[in-house]
mmCIF file of C-alpha atoms in Angstrom:
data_model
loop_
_atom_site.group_PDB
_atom_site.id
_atom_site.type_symbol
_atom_site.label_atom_id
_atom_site.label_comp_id
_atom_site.label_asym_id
_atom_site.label_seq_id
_atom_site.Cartn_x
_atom_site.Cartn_y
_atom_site.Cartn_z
ATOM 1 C CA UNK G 132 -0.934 15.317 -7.802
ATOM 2 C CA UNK G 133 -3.433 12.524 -7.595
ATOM 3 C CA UNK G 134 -4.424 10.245 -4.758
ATOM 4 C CA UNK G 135 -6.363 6.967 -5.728
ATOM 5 C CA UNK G 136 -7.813 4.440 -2.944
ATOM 6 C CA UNK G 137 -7.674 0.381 -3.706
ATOM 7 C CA UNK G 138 -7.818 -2.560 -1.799
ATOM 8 C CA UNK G 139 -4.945 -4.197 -1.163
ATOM 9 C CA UNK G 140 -5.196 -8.152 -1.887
ATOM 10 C CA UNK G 141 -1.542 -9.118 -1.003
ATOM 11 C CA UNK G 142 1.758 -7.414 0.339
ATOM 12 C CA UNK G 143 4.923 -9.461 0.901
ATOM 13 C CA UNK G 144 7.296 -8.114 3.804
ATOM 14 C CA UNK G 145 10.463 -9.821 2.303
ATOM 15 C CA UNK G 146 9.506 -8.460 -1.723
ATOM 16 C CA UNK G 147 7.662 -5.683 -1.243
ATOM 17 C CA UNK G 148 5.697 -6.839 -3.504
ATOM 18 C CA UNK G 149 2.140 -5.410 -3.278
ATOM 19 C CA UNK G 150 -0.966 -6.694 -5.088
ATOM 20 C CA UNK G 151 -4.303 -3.837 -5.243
ATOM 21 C CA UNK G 152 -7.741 -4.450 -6.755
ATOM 22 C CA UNK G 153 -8.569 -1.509 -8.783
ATOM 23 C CA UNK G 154 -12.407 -0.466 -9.699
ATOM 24 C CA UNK G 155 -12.353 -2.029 -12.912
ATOM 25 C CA UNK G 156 -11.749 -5.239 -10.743
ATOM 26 C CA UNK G 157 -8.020 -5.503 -12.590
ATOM 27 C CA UNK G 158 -5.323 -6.270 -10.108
ATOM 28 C CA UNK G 159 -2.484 -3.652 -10.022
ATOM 29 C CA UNK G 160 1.322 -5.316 -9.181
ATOM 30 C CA UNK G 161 3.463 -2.398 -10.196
ATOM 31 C CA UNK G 162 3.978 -0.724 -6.638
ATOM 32 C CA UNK G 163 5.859 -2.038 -4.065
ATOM 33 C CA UNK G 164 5.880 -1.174 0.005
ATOM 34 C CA UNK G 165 6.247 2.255 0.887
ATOM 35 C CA UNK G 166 9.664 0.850 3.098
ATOM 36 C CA UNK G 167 11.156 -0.381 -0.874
ATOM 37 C CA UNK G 168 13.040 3.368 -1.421
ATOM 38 C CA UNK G 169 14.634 3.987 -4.713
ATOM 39 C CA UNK G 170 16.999 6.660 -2.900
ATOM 40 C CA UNK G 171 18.039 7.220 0.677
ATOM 41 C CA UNK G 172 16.075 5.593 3.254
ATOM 42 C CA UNK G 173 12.555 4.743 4.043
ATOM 43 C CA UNK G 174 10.908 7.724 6.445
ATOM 44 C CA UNK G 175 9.238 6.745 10.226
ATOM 45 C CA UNK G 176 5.877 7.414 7.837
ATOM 46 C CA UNK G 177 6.709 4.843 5.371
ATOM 47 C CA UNK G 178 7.329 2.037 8.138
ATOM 48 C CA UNK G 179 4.556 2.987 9.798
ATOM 49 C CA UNK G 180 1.990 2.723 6.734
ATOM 50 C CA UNK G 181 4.096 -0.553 6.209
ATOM 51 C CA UNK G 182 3.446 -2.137 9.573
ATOM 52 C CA UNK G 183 -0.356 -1.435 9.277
ATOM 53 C CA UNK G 184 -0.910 -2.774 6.117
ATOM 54 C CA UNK G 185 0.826 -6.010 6.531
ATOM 55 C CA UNK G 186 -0.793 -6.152 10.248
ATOM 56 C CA UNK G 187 -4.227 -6.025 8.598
ATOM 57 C CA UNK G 188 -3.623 -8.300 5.863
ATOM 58 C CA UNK G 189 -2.109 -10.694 8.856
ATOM 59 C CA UNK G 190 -5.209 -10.376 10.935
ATOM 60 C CA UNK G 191 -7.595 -10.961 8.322
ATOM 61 C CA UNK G 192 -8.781 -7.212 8.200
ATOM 62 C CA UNK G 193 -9.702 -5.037 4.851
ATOM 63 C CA UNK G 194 -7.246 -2.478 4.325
ATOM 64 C CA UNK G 195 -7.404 0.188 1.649
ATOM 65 C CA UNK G 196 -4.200 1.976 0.651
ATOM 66 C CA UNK G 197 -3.652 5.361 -0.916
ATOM 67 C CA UNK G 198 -1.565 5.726 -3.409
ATOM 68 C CA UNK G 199 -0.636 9.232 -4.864
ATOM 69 C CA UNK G 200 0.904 10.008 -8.226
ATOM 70 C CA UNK G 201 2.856 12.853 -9.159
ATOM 71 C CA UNK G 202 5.430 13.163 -12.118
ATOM 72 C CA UNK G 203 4.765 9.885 -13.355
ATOM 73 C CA UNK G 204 5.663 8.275 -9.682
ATOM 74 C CA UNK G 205 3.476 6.197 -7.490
ATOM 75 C CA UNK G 206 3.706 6.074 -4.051
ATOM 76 C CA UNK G 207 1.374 4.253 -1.534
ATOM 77 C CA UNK G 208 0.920 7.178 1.580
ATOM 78 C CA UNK G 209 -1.152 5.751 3.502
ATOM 79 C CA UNK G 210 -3.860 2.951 4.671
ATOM 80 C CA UNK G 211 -7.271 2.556 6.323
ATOM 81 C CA UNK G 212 -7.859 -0.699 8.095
ATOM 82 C CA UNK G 213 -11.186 -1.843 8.652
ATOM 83 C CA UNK G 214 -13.145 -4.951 10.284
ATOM 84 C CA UNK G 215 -13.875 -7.672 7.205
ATOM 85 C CA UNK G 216 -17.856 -7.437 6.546
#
């Protein structure tokens, strides 16, 4: 299991579509909103890591995400919202 941090540049509500900045400054469009289940239905956790990331990216605020990676799955897990420098 790996967990990798990025900065999120977009996330659309109605897609799910999520857009990250990875160190190599590449963008990375393959993960969608943690709300965007393939089975069953999206845990309180993933609507609450939803609601703060598209509540920072509304306000203007940086937000980082954390994605972790297991058996060739990515899933983002969490976020960290900070004031814009």
């Amino acid at each position: 299991v790996k967990k990798t941090e990025y900065q999120v540049l977009t996330a659309d509500g109605e897609s799910g579509e999520v857009s990250l900045l990875m160190e190599t400054g590449d963008t990375k469009d393959d993960l969608n909103l943690p709300i965007m289940v393939k089975i069953g239905e999206p845990t309180e956790e993933d609507k609450k890591v939803t609601e703060e990331m598209l509540k920072a990216i509304e306000d203007g605020k940086d937000c980082v995400c954390i994605v972790q990676a297991a058996c060739g799955e990515e899933k983002i897990i969490g976020t960290k919202v900070t004031e814009p420098k």
